[in-house]
PDB file of C-alpha atoms in Angstrom:
ATOM      1  CA  UNK A   1     -25.791 -16.249  10.371  1.00  0.00           C
ATOM      2  CA  UNK A   2     -24.205 -15.584  13.790  1.00  0.00           C
ATOM      3  CA  UNK A   3     -24.967 -17.458  17.005  1.00  0.00           C
ATOM      4  CA  UNK A   4     -24.052 -15.900  20.362  1.00  0.00           C
ATOM      5  CA  UNK A   5     -23.631 -18.163  23.365  1.00  0.00           C
ATOM      6  CA  UNK A   6     -23.670 -16.387  26.744  1.00  0.00           C
ATOM      7  CA  UNK A   7     -22.518 -18.171  29.898  1.00  0.00           C
ATOM      8  CA  UNK A   8     -22.845 -16.780  33.446  1.00  0.00           C
ATOM      9  CA  UNK A   9     -20.607 -17.946  36.259  1.00  0.00           C
ATOM     10  CA  UNK A  10     -21.847 -17.148  39.841  1.00  0.00           C
ATOM     11  CA  UNK A  11     -19.379 -16.270  42.611  1.00  0.00           C
ATOM     12  CA  UNK A  12     -17.747 -19.157  44.440  1.00  0.00           C
ATOM     13  CA  UNK A  13     -16.713 -17.686  47.787  1.00  0.00           C
ATOM     14  CA  UNK A  14     -12.998 -17.189  48.103  1.00  0.00           C
ATOM     15  CA  UNK A  15     -12.104 -19.439  45.206  1.00  0.00           C
ATOM     16  CA  UNK A  16      -9.690 -18.583  42.425  1.00  0.00           C
ATOM     17  CA  UNK A  17     -12.591 -17.058  40.465  1.00  0.00           C
ATOM     18  CA  UNK A  18     -12.924 -14.228  43.000  1.00  0.00           C
ATOM     19  CA  UNK A  19      -9.168 -13.737  42.951  1.00  0.00           C
ATOM     20  CA  UNK A  20      -9.177 -13.248  39.201  1.00  0.00           C
ATOM     21  CA  UNK A  21     -12.544 -11.630  38.594  1.00  0.00           C
ATOM     22  CA  UNK A  22     -13.629  -8.672  40.661  1.00  0.00           C
ATOM     23  CA  UNK A  23     -17.209  -8.791  39.489  1.00  0.00           C
ATOM     24  CA  UNK A  24     -19.601 -11.637  40.205  1.00  0.00           C
ATOM     25  CA  UNK A  25     -20.447 -12.307  36.560  1.00  0.00           C
ATOM     26  CA  UNK A  26     -18.198 -13.570  33.792  1.00  0.00           C
ATOM     27  CA  UNK A  27     -19.556 -13.279  30.264  1.00  0.00           C
ATOM     28  CA  UNK A  28     -18.146 -15.543  27.652  1.00  0.00           C
ATOM     29  CA  UNK A  29     -19.025 -14.665  24.078  1.00  0.00           C
ATOM     30  CA  UNK A  30     -18.538 -17.354  21.492  1.00  0.00           C
ATOM     31  CA  UNK A  31     -19.207 -16.245  17.944  1.00  0.00           C
ATOM     32  CA  UNK A  32     -19.651 -18.942  15.374  1.00  0.00           C
ATOM     33  CA  UNK A  33     -19.944 -18.088  11.688  1.00  0.00           C
ATOM     34  CA  UNK A  34     -22.167 -20.535   9.884  1.00  0.00           C
ATOM     35  CA  UNK A  35     -20.453 -22.355   7.025  1.00  0.00           C
ATOM     36  CA  UNK A  36     -23.560 -23.662   5.378  1.00  0.00           C
ATOM     37  CA  UNK A  37     -24.506 -21.847   2.197  1.00  0.00           C
ATOM     38  CA  UNK A  38     -27.646 -19.740   2.281  1.00  0.00           C
ATOM     39  CA  UNK A  39     -29.045 -17.414  -0.390  1.00  0.00           C
ATOM     40  CA  UNK A  40     -28.051 -13.848   0.338  1.00  0.00           C
ATOM     41  CA  UNK A  41     -28.545 -10.704  -1.723  1.00  0.00           C
ATOM     42  CA  UNK A  42     -26.451  -7.696  -0.707  1.00  0.00           C
ATOM     43  CA  UNK A  43     -27.662  -4.195  -1.510  1.00  0.00           C
ATOM     44  CA  UNK A  44     -25.976  -0.813  -1.477  1.00  0.00           C
ATOM     45  CA  UNK A  45     -26.456   1.024   1.811  1.00  0.00           C
ATOM     46  CA  UNK A  46     -26.266   4.314  -0.099  1.00  0.00           C
ATOM     47  CA  UNK A  47     -28.440   5.423  -2.970  1.00  0.00           C
ATOM     48  CA  UNK A  48     -27.903   7.959  -5.688  1.00  0.00           C
ATOM     49  CA  UNK A  49     -24.122   8.020  -5.147  1.00  0.00           C
ATOM     50  CA  UNK A  50     -21.281   6.962  -7.391  1.00  0.00           C
ATOM     51  CA  UNK A  51     -19.955   4.460  -4.819  1.00  0.00           C
ATOM     52  CA  UNK A  52     -22.011   1.489  -3.661  1.00  0.00           C
ATOM     53  CA  UNK A  53     -21.318   0.828   0.032  1.00  0.00           C
ATOM     54  CA  UNK A  54     -21.816  -2.628   1.514  1.00  0.00           C
ATOM     55  CA  UNK A  55     -21.692  -2.959   5.292  1.00  0.00           C
ATOM     56  CA  UNK A  56     -22.441  -5.595   7.938  1.00  0.00           C
ATOM     57  CA  UNK A  57     -20.629  -8.380   6.145  1.00  0.00           C
ATOM     58  CA  UNK A  58     -18.175 -11.023   7.351  1.00  0.00           C
ATOM     59  CA  UNK A  59     -16.134 -13.146   4.945  1.00  0.00           C
ATOM     60  CA  UNK A  60     -13.445 -15.577   6.101  1.00  0.00           C
ATOM     61  CA  UNK A  61     -11.804 -18.616   4.554  1.00  0.00           C
ATOM     62  CA  UNK A  62     -14.648 -20.717   5.991  1.00  0.00           C
ATOM     63  CA  UNK A  63     -17.476 -18.676   4.513  1.00  0.00           C
ATOM     64  CA  UNK A  64     -19.469 -20.372   1.769  1.00  0.00           C
ATOM     65  CA  UNK A  65     -20.415 -17.625  -0.702  1.00  0.00           C
ATOM     66  CA  UNK A  66     -21.757 -19.894  -3.435  1.00  0.00           C
ATOM     67  CA  UNK A  67     -25.309 -18.569  -2.987  1.00  0.00           C
ATOM     68  CA  UNK A  68     -24.339 -14.940  -2.419  1.00  0.00           C
ATOM     69  CA  UNK A  69     -25.059 -12.115  -4.847  1.00  0.00           C
ATOM     70  CA  UNK A  70     -23.451  -8.679  -4.873  1.00  0.00           C
ATOM     71  CA  UNK A  71     -24.787  -5.551  -6.602  1.00  0.00           C
ATOM     72  CA  UNK A  72     -23.935  -5.185 -10.272  1.00  0.00           C
ATOM     73  CA  UNK A  73     -22.166  -1.870  -9.698  1.00  0.00           C
ATOM     74  CA  UNK A  74     -18.932  -0.478 -11.197  1.00  0.00           C
ATOM     75  CA  UNK A  75     -17.576   0.849  -7.871  1.00  0.00           C
ATOM     76  CA  UNK A  76     -18.075  -0.897  -4.536  1.00  0.00           C
ATOM     77  CA  UNK A  77     -16.812  -0.004  -1.071  1.00  0.00           C
ATOM     78  CA  UNK A  78     -16.940  -2.739   1.549  1.00  0.00           C
ATOM     79  CA  UNK A  79     -17.468  -0.925   4.799  1.00  0.00           C
ATOM     80  CA  UNK A  80     -18.531   2.660   5.296  1.00  0.00           C
ATOM     81  CA  UNK A  81     -16.099   4.337   2.912  1.00  0.00           C
ATOM     82  CA  UNK A  82     -13.973   6.244   3.824  1.00  0.00           C
ATOM     83  CA  UNK A  83     -14.905   6.051   7.541  1.00  0.00           C
ATOM     84  CA  UNK A  84     -14.033   2.994   9.625  1.00  0.00           C
ATOM     85  CA  UNK A  85     -16.702   0.313   9.987  1.00  0.00           C
ATOM     86  CA  UNK A  86     -16.420  -2.334  12.702  1.00  0.00           C
ATOM     87  CA  UNK A  87     -19.344  -4.287  11.250  1.00  0.00           C
ATOM     88  CA  UNK A  88     -17.350  -5.326   8.167  1.00  0.00           C
ATOM     89  CA  UNK A  89     -14.633  -7.987   8.396  1.00  0.00           C
ATOM     90  CA  UNK A  90     -13.233  -9.549   5.232  1.00  0.00           C
ATOM     91  CA  UNK A  91     -10.100 -11.624   5.754  1.00  0.00           C
ATOM     92  CA  UNK A  92     -10.139 -13.252   2.319  1.00  0.00           C
ATOM     93  CA  UNK A  93     -11.267 -12.385  -1.190  1.00  0.00           C
ATOM     94  CA  UNK A  94     -11.024 -15.771  -2.856  1.00  0.00           C
ATOM     95  CA  UNK A  95     -11.388 -16.615  -6.515  1.00  0.00           C
ATOM     96  CA  UNK A  96     -14.990 -17.592  -5.785  1.00  0.00           C
ATOM     97  CA  UNK A  97     -15.703 -14.137  -4.344  1.00  0.00           C
ATOM     98  CA  UNK A  98     -13.930 -12.388  -7.213  1.00  0.00           C
ATOM     99  CA  UNK A  99     -16.039 -14.284  -9.740  1.00  0.00           C
ATOM    100  CA  UNK A 100     -19.131 -12.649  -8.213  1.00  0.00           C
ATOM    101  CA  UNK A 101     -17.618  -9.181  -8.718  1.00  0.00           C
ATOM    102  CA  UNK A 102     -16.436  -9.452 -12.312  1.00  0.00           C
ATOM    103  CA  UNK A 103     -18.471  -6.415 -13.420  1.00  0.00           C
ATOM    104  CA  UNK A 104     -17.024  -4.258 -10.652  1.00  0.00           C
ATOM    105  CA  UNK A 105     -14.142  -2.090 -11.877  1.00  0.00           C
ATOM    106  CA  UNK A 106     -13.260  -0.289  -8.654  1.00  0.00           C
ATOM    107  CA  UNK A 107     -12.980  -1.781  -5.155  1.00  0.00           C
ATOM    108  CA  UNK A 108     -12.448  -0.015  -1.812  1.00  0.00           C
ATOM    109  CA  UNK A 109     -11.660  -2.466   0.975  1.00  0.00           C
ATOM    110  CA  UNK A 110      -9.784  -0.499   3.635  1.00  0.00           C
ATOM    111  CA  UNK A 111      -9.196  -1.637   7.197  1.00  0.00           C
ATOM    112  CA  UNK A 112     -11.243  -4.841   7.027  1.00  0.00           C
ATOM    113  CA  UNK A 113      -8.518  -7.251   8.313  1.00  0.00           C
ATOM    114  CA  UNK A 114      -7.824  -8.484   4.775  1.00  0.00           C
ATOM    115  CA  UNK A 115      -5.069 -11.096   4.440  1.00  0.00           C
ATOM    116  CA  UNK A 116      -5.718 -12.638   1.005  1.00  0.00           C
ATOM    117  CA  UNK A 117      -6.939 -11.018  -2.212  1.00  0.00           C
ATOM    118  CA  UNK A 118      -7.420 -12.791  -5.556  1.00  0.00           C
ATOM    119  CA  UNK A 119      -7.126 -10.225  -8.349  1.00  0.00           C
ATOM    120  CA  UNK A 120      -9.448 -10.386 -11.362  1.00  0.00           C
ATOM    121  CA  UNK A 121      -8.753  -9.120 -14.870  1.00  0.00           C
ATOM    122  CA  UNK A 122     -11.409  -6.427 -15.281  1.00  0.00           C
ATOM    123  CA  UNK A 123     -10.589  -4.573 -12.077  1.00  0.00           C
ATOM    124  CA  UNK A 124      -9.215  -1.087 -12.821  1.00  0.00           C
ATOM    125  CA  UNK A 125      -8.830   0.482  -9.369  1.00  0.00           C
ATOM    126  CA  UNK A 126      -8.104  -1.256  -6.058  1.00  0.00           C
ATOM    127  CA  UNK A 127      -7.689   0.280  -2.606  1.00  0.00           C
ATOM    128  CA  UNK A 128      -6.841  -2.327   0.031  1.00  0.00           C
ATOM    129  CA  UNK A 129      -4.915  -0.026   2.368  1.00  0.00           C
ATOM    130  CA  UNK A 130      -4.709  -0.559   6.130  1.00  0.00           C
ATOM    131  CA  UNK A 131      -4.890  -4.352   6.081  1.00  0.00           C
ATOM    132  CA  UNK A 132      -2.603  -7.369   6.598  1.00  0.00           C
ATOM    133  CA  UNK A 133      -1.696  -8.256   3.010  1.00  0.00           C
ATOM    134  CA  UNK A 134       1.740  -9.589   2.080  1.00  0.00           C
ATOM    135  CA  UNK A 135       0.877  -9.826  -1.638  1.00  0.00           C
ATOM    136  CA  UNK A 136      -1.925 -10.077  -4.167  1.00  0.00           C
ATOM    137  CA  UNK A 137      -2.736 -13.433  -5.742  1.00  0.00           C
ATOM    138  CA  UNK A 138      -2.261 -13.038  -9.492  1.00  0.00           C
ATOM    139  CA  UNK A 139      -2.516 -15.428 -12.407  1.00  0.00           C
ATOM    140  CA  UNK A 140       0.636 -15.183 -14.581  1.00  0.00           C
ATOM    141  CA  UNK A 141      -1.417 -15.991 -17.688  1.00  0.00           C
ATOM    142  CA  UNK A 142      -4.062 -13.301 -17.077  1.00  0.00           C
ATOM    143  CA  UNK A 143      -4.269  -9.931 -18.832  1.00  0.00           C
ATOM    144  CA  UNK A 144      -4.889  -7.475 -16.024  1.00  0.00           C
ATOM    145  CA  UNK A 145      -6.321  -3.996 -16.527  1.00  0.00           C
ATOM    146  CA  UNK A 146      -5.449  -2.608 -13.091  1.00  0.00           C
ATOM    147  CA  UNK A 147      -4.397   1.053 -13.322  1.00  0.00           C
ATOM    148  CA  UNK A 148      -4.533   2.252  -9.710  1.00  0.00           C
ATOM    149  CA  UNK A 149      -3.332   0.201  -6.731  1.00  0.00           C
ATOM    150  CA  UNK A 150      -3.214   1.443  -3.138  1.00  0.00           C
ATOM    151  CA  UNK A 151      -1.615  -1.020  -0.712  1.00  0.00           C
ATOM    152  CA  UNK A 152      -0.248   1.375   1.870  1.00  0.00           C
ATOM    153  CA  UNK A 153      -0.159   0.227   5.486  1.00  0.00           C
ATOM    154  CA  UNK A 154       0.010  -3.509   4.849  1.00  0.00           C
ATOM    155  CA  UNK A 155       2.701  -6.155   5.443  1.00  0.00           C
ATOM    156  CA  UNK A 156       4.468  -6.269   2.102  1.00  0.00           C
ATOM    157  CA  UNK A 157       8.028  -7.599   2.102  1.00  0.00           C
ATOM    158  CA  UNK A 158       8.328  -8.121  -1.661  1.00  0.00           C
ATOM    159  CA  UNK A 159       6.937  -6.605  -4.856  1.00  0.00           C
ATOM    160  CA  UNK A 160       7.294  -9.726  -7.020  1.00  0.00           C
ATOM    161  CA  UNK A 161       3.515  -9.996  -7.359  1.00  0.00           C
ATOM    162  CA  UNK A 162       3.542  -6.828  -9.513  1.00  0.00           C
ATOM    163  CA  UNK A 163       5.159  -8.605 -12.481  1.00  0.00           C
ATOM    164  CA  UNK A 164       1.953  -9.018 -14.476  1.00  0.00           C
ATOM    165  CA  UNK A 165       0.431  -5.601 -13.753  1.00  0.00           C
ATOM    166  CA  UNK A 166       1.593  -3.816 -16.891  1.00  0.00           C
ATOM    167  CA  UNK A 167      -1.127  -1.143 -17.006  1.00  0.00           C
ATOM    168  CA  UNK A 168      -0.448   0.458 -13.632  1.00  0.00           C
ATOM    169  CA  UNK A 169      -0.503   4.260 -13.535  1.00  0.00           C
ATOM    170  CA  UNK A 170      -0.615   4.977  -9.804  1.00  0.00           C
ATOM    171  CA  UNK A 171       1.056   2.685  -7.278  1.00  0.00           C
ATOM    172  CA  UNK A 172       1.176   3.283  -3.514  1.00  0.00           C
ATOM    173  CA  UNK A 173       3.194   0.784  -1.455  1.00  0.00           C
ATOM    174  CA  UNK A 174       4.111   3.170   1.351  1.00  0.00           C
ATOM    175  CA  UNK A 175       4.166   2.144   5.009  1.00  0.00           C
ATOM    176  CA  UNK A 176       5.066  -1.498   4.509  1.00  0.00           C
ATOM    177  CA  UNK A 177       8.027  -3.746   5.382  1.00  0.00           C
ATOM    178  CA  UNK A 178      10.015  -3.516   2.153  1.00  0.00           C
ATOM    179  CA  UNK A 179      13.798  -3.683   2.601  1.00  0.00           C
ATOM    180  CA  UNK A 180      15.218  -4.545  -0.817  1.00  0.00           C
ATOM    181  CA  UNK A 181      13.438  -4.051  -4.123  1.00  0.00           C
ATOM    182  CA  UNK A 182      14.224  -4.669  -7.767  1.00  0.00           C
ATOM    183  CA  UNK A 183      12.562  -1.915  -9.775  1.00  0.00           C
ATOM    184  CA  UNK A 184      13.018  -3.903 -12.997  1.00  0.00           C
ATOM    185  CA  UNK A 185       9.744  -5.607 -12.115  1.00  0.00           C
ATOM    186  CA  UNK A 186       8.031  -2.322 -13.010  1.00  0.00           C
ATOM    187  CA  UNK A 187       9.791  -1.822 -16.333  1.00  0.00           C
ATOM    188  CA  UNK A 188       6.833  -3.171 -18.394  1.00  0.00           C
ATOM    189  CA  UNK A 189       4.508  -0.646 -16.682  1.00  0.00           C
ATOM    190  CA  UNK A 190       5.215   2.115 -19.200  1.00  0.00           C
ATOM    191  CA  UNK A 191       2.181   4.180 -18.113  1.00  0.00           C
ATOM    192  CA  UNK A 192       3.265   4.374 -14.456  1.00  0.00           C
ATOM    193  CA  UNK A 193       3.037   8.027 -13.382  1.00  0.00           C
ATOM    194  CA  UNK A 194       3.171   7.936  -9.568  1.00  0.00           C
ATOM    195  CA  UNK A 195       5.238   5.553  -7.442  1.00  0.00           C
ATOM    196  CA  UNK A 196       5.070   5.856  -3.637  1.00  0.00           C
ATOM    197  CA  UNK A 197       7.517   3.766  -1.612  1.00  0.00           C
ATOM    198  CA  UNK A 198       7.904   6.031   1.417  1.00  0.00           C
ATOM    199  CA  UNK A 199       7.963   4.856   5.034  1.00  0.00           C
ATOM    200  CA  UNK A 200       9.397   1.424   4.382  1.00  0.00           C
ATOM    201  CA  UNK A 201      12.765  -0.025   5.401  1.00  0.00           C
ATOM    202  CA  UNK A 202      14.384   0.131   1.982  1.00  0.00           C
ATOM    203  CA  UNK A 203      18.162  -0.111   2.059  1.00  0.00           C
ATOM    204  CA  UNK A 204      18.837  -1.285  -1.474  1.00  0.00           C
ATOM    205  CA  UNK A 205      17.216  -0.574  -4.844  1.00  0.00           C
ATOM    206  CA  UNK A 206      18.510  -2.643  -7.726  1.00  0.00           C
ATOM    207  CA  UNK A 207      17.966  -3.019 -11.456  1.00  0.00           C
ATOM    208  CA  UNK A 208      18.328  -6.600 -12.683  1.00  0.00           C
ATOM    209  CA  UNK A 209      20.770  -7.804 -15.276  1.00  0.00           C
ATOM    210  CA  UNK A 210      22.339  -4.379 -15.729  1.00  0.00           C
ATOM    211  CA  UNK A 211      19.494  -3.265 -17.994  1.00  0.00           C
ATOM    212  CA  UNK A 212      18.282   0.316 -18.279  1.00  0.00           C
ATOM    213  CA  UNK A 213      15.000   0.940 -16.499  1.00  0.00           C
ATOM    214  CA  UNK A 214      12.682   3.100 -18.597  1.00  0.00           C
ATOM    215  CA  UNK A 215       9.583   4.581 -16.998  1.00  0.00           C
ATOM    216  CA  UNK A 216       8.707   7.215 -19.617  1.00  0.00           C
ATOM    217  CA  UNK A 217       5.660   8.672 -17.818  1.00  0.00           C
ATOM    218  CA  UNK A 218       6.797   8.640 -14.192  1.00  0.00           C
ATOM    219  CA  UNK A 219       6.372  12.128 -12.726  1.00  0.00           C
ATOM    220  CA  UNK A 220       6.459  11.462  -8.953  1.00  0.00           C
ATOM    221  CA  UNK A 221       8.831   9.119  -7.107  1.00  0.00           C
ATOM    222  CA  UNK A 222       8.606   8.980  -3.303  1.00  0.00           C
ATOM    223  CA  UNK A 223      11.463   7.237  -1.492  1.00  0.00           C
ATOM    224  CA  UNK A 224      11.412   9.335   1.668  1.00  0.00           C
ATOM    225  CA  UNK A 225      11.571   7.846   5.166  1.00  0.00           C
ATOM    226  CA  UNK A 226      13.614   4.787   4.281  1.00  0.00           C
ATOM    227  CA  UNK A 227      17.157   3.614   5.049  1.00  0.00           C
ATOM    228  CA  UNK A 228      18.928   4.429   1.798  1.00  0.00           C
ATOM    229  CA  UNK A 229      22.620   5.261   2.159  1.00  0.00           C
ATOM    230  CA  UNK A 230      23.287   5.069  -1.588  1.00  0.00           C
ATOM    231  CA  UNK A 231      21.032   5.996  -4.491  1.00  0.00           C
ATOM    232  CA  UNK A 232      22.235   4.321  -7.676  1.00  0.00           C
ATOM    233  CA  UNK A 233      20.212   5.877 -10.490  1.00  0.00           C
ATOM    234  CA  UNK A 234      22.780   5.195 -13.196  1.00  0.00           C
ATOM    235  CA  UNK A 235      20.488   2.714 -14.972  1.00  0.00           C
ATOM    236  CA  UNK A 236      17.300   4.717 -14.556  1.00  0.00           C
ATOM    237  CA  UNK A 237      15.752   6.692 -17.374  1.00  0.00           C
ATOM    238  CA  UNK A 238      12.831   8.702 -16.012  1.00  0.00           C
ATOM    239  CA  UNK A 239      12.637  11.417 -18.635  1.00  0.00           C
ATOM    240  CA  UNK A 240       9.591  13.288 -17.285  1.00  0.00           C
ATOM    241  CA  UNK A 241      10.158  12.869 -13.530  1.00  0.00           C
ATOM    242  CA  UNK A 242       9.306  16.150 -11.814  1.00  0.00           C
ATOM    243  CA  UNK A 243       9.268  15.423  -8.067  1.00  0.00           C
ATOM    244  CA  UNK A 244      11.820  13.213  -6.308  1.00  0.00           C
ATOM    245  CA  UNK A 245      11.412  12.640  -2.547  1.00  0.00           C
ATOM    246  CA  UNK A 246      14.607  11.475  -0.800  1.00  0.00           C
ATOM    247  CA  UNK A 247      14.200  13.093   2.617  1.00  0.00           C
ATOM    248  CA  UNK A 248      14.787  11.191   5.859  1.00  0.00           C
ATOM    249  CA  UNK A 249      17.179   8.552   4.612  1.00  0.00           C
ATOM    250  CA  UNK A 250      20.893   8.024   5.315  1.00  0.00           C
ATOM    251  CA  UNK A 251      22.286   9.722   2.226  1.00  0.00           C
ATOM    252  CA  UNK A 252      25.546  11.655   2.397  1.00  0.00           C
ATOM    253  CA  UNK A 253      26.068  12.002  -1.353  1.00  0.00           C
ATOM    254  CA  UNK A 254      24.130  11.916  -4.616  1.00  0.00           C
ATOM    255  CA  UNK A 255      25.600  11.889  -8.101  1.00  0.00           C
ATOM    256  CA  UNK A 256      24.719  15.078  -9.934  1.00  0.00           C
ATOM    257  CA  UNK A 257      25.652  13.376 -13.187  1.00  0.00           C
ATOM    258  CA  UNK A 258      22.969  10.770 -12.520  1.00  0.00           C
ATOM    259  CA  UNK A 259      20.457  13.433 -11.518  1.00  0.00           C
ATOM    260  CA  UNK A 260      21.037  15.295 -14.773  1.00  0.00           C
ATOM    261  CA  UNK A 261      21.044  12.238 -17.038  1.00  0.00           C
ATOM    262  CA  UNK A 262      18.377  10.096 -15.363  1.00  0.00           C
ATOM    263  CA  UNK A 263      15.942  12.907 -14.484  1.00  0.00           C
ATOM    264  CA  UNK A 264      16.428  15.605 -17.143  1.00  0.00           C
ATOM    265  CA  UNK A 265      13.127  17.372 -16.299  1.00  0.00           C
ATOM    266  CA  UNK A 266      13.360  17.262 -12.522  1.00  0.00           C
ATOM    267  CA  UNK A 267      11.724  20.275 -10.874  1.00  0.00           C
ATOM    268  CA  UNK A 268      11.641  19.545  -7.119  1.00  0.00           C
ATOM    269  CA  UNK A 269      14.016  17.538  -4.929  1.00  0.00           C
ATOM    270  CA  UNK A 270      13.546  16.743  -1.226  1.00  0.00           C
ATOM    271  CA  UNK A 271      16.860  16.109   0.557  1.00  0.00           C
ATOM    272  CA  UNK A 272      16.347  17.090   4.206  1.00  0.00           C
ATOM    273  CA  UNK A 273      16.788  14.663   7.091  1.00  0.00           C
ATOM    274  CA  UNK A 274      19.833  12.867   5.668  1.00  0.00           C
ATOM    275  CA  UNK A 275      23.487  12.590   6.741  1.00  0.00           C
ATOM    276  CA  UNK A 276      25.016  15.346   4.669  1.00  0.00           C
ATOM    277  CA  UNK A 277      28.510  16.702   4.982  1.00  0.00           C
ATOM    278  CA  UNK A 278      28.296  20.447   4.532  1.00  0.00           C
ATOM    279  CA  UNK A 279      30.959  20.565   1.804  1.00  0.00           C
ATOM    280  CA  UNK A 280      29.182  17.915  -0.291  1.00  0.00           C
ATOM    281  CA  UNK A 281      25.790  19.458   0.322  1.00  0.00           C
ATOM    282  CA  UNK A 282      26.987  22.927  -0.655  1.00  0.00           C
ATOM    283  CA  UNK A 283      28.370  21.617  -3.947  1.00  0.00           C
ATOM    284  CA  UNK A 284      25.151  19.676  -4.581  1.00  0.00           C
ATOM    285  CA  UNK A 285      22.962  22.695  -3.899  1.00  0.00           C
ATOM    286  CA  UNK A 286      25.019  24.879  -6.239  1.00  0.00           C
ATOM    287  CA  UNK A 287      24.709  22.385  -9.091  1.00  0.00           C
ATOM    288  CA  UNK A 288      20.986  21.935  -8.491  1.00  0.00           C
ATOM    289  CA  UNK A 289      20.497  25.693  -8.805  1.00  0.00           C
ATOM    290  CA  UNK A 290      22.341  25.618 -12.099  1.00  0.00           C
ATOM    291  CA  UNK A 291      19.901  22.952 -13.277  1.00  0.00           C
ATOM    292  CA  UNK A 292      16.920  25.032 -12.028  1.00  0.00           C
ATOM    293  CA  UNK A 293      15.911  22.281  -9.610  1.00  0.00           C
ATOM    294  CA  UNK A 294      14.060  23.543  -6.539  1.00  0.00           C
ATOM    295  CA  UNK A 295      15.192  22.217  -3.162  1.00  0.00           C
ATOM    296  CA  UNK A 296      12.254  21.607  -0.854  1.00  0.00           C
ATOM    297  CA  UNK A 297      12.293  20.850   2.867  1.00  0.00           C
ATOM    298  CA  UNK A 298       9.276  19.294   4.566  1.00  0.00           C
ATOM    299  CA  UNK A 299      10.098  20.405   8.082  1.00  0.00           C
ATOM    300  CA  UNK A 300      12.430  22.721   9.940  1.00  0.00           C
ATOM    301  CA  UNK A 301      15.253  20.953  11.755  1.00  0.00           C
ATOM    302  CA  UNK A 302      17.161  22.031  14.836  1.00  0.00           C
ATOM    303  CA  UNK A 303      20.797  21.811  13.888  1.00  0.00           C
ATOM    304  CA  UNK A 304      23.962  23.864  14.274  1.00  0.00           C
ATOM    305  CA  UNK A 305      24.708  24.026  10.556  1.00  0.00           C
ATOM    306  CA  UNK A 306      22.323  24.017   7.626  1.00  0.00           C
ATOM    307  CA  UNK A 307      22.243  24.920   3.963  1.00  0.00           C
ATOM    308  CA  UNK A 308      18.850  26.008   2.658  1.00  0.00           C
ATOM    309  CA  UNK A 309      17.199  24.517   5.747  1.00  0.00           C
ATOM    310  CA  UNK A 310      18.959  21.164   5.224  1.00  0.00           C
ATOM    311  CA  UNK A 311      21.078  20.055   8.151  1.00  0.00           C
ATOM    312  CA  UNK A 312      24.695  19.082   7.571  1.00  0.00           C
ATOM    313  CA  UNK A 313      27.843  18.466   9.569  1.00  0.00           C
TER     314      UNK A 313
END
């Protein structure tokens, strides 16, 4: 329930009001969200489609949802998915809200001002991109079934919350605030196939305790548009990796021994937009050709010297 209070202020001659406000009317809108519980049944705004859309909903930390009921549907989009929807604002998905969605396996909750999300065990796919999340709230004792997680364009500064998500297959953490990450957190996720970490601020990638990091099904690794000056892949074992994106970093050298040993099935490598010395780059390109690895460049660069459309100095 929303109450709107409208106040009108008349002009007061040459007072400060006229100095600040050019018009003669000042409208003050005060929106108060009722905290008292009231029975509410939400229905899908679409029919006959695979995704159930729910619009015109506001949930904050003060909202009492104890008498609310959501559709018993396997895939729900809050807001008009995938278009933007100003009528839907959800700042928090609490444990109480999650308990009302236990039969839902796929959630789309993009661009709804989300700041807190309590993950439940039966959820398989979650898209909470374009929000204000710094983490997901997870229970260390729970057995999560999440396979696809899209958290691009949020406010992540750490990936520690991923520790219990062992069944992940597709993970998108691009366009966040990550600076240093320990990929060992993902070692239990043996089914991980796609990992997107592009457009962060990553300077350092580590592997804890000197252990080997095995991701036996990883095929795509995106590290482009970061601040990497060194790529230490000596403890990585990504045996089926096919596409490695390293463009637009600060790299001046990569170890071909590591490329060959850590990524034995690599097919495509993106290296443009780094700080290559031409002699090092030429040697790298030659060895990559010998390994039948294709060099790919996203964009054309204006530079005085280049090798296979990759600038160098």
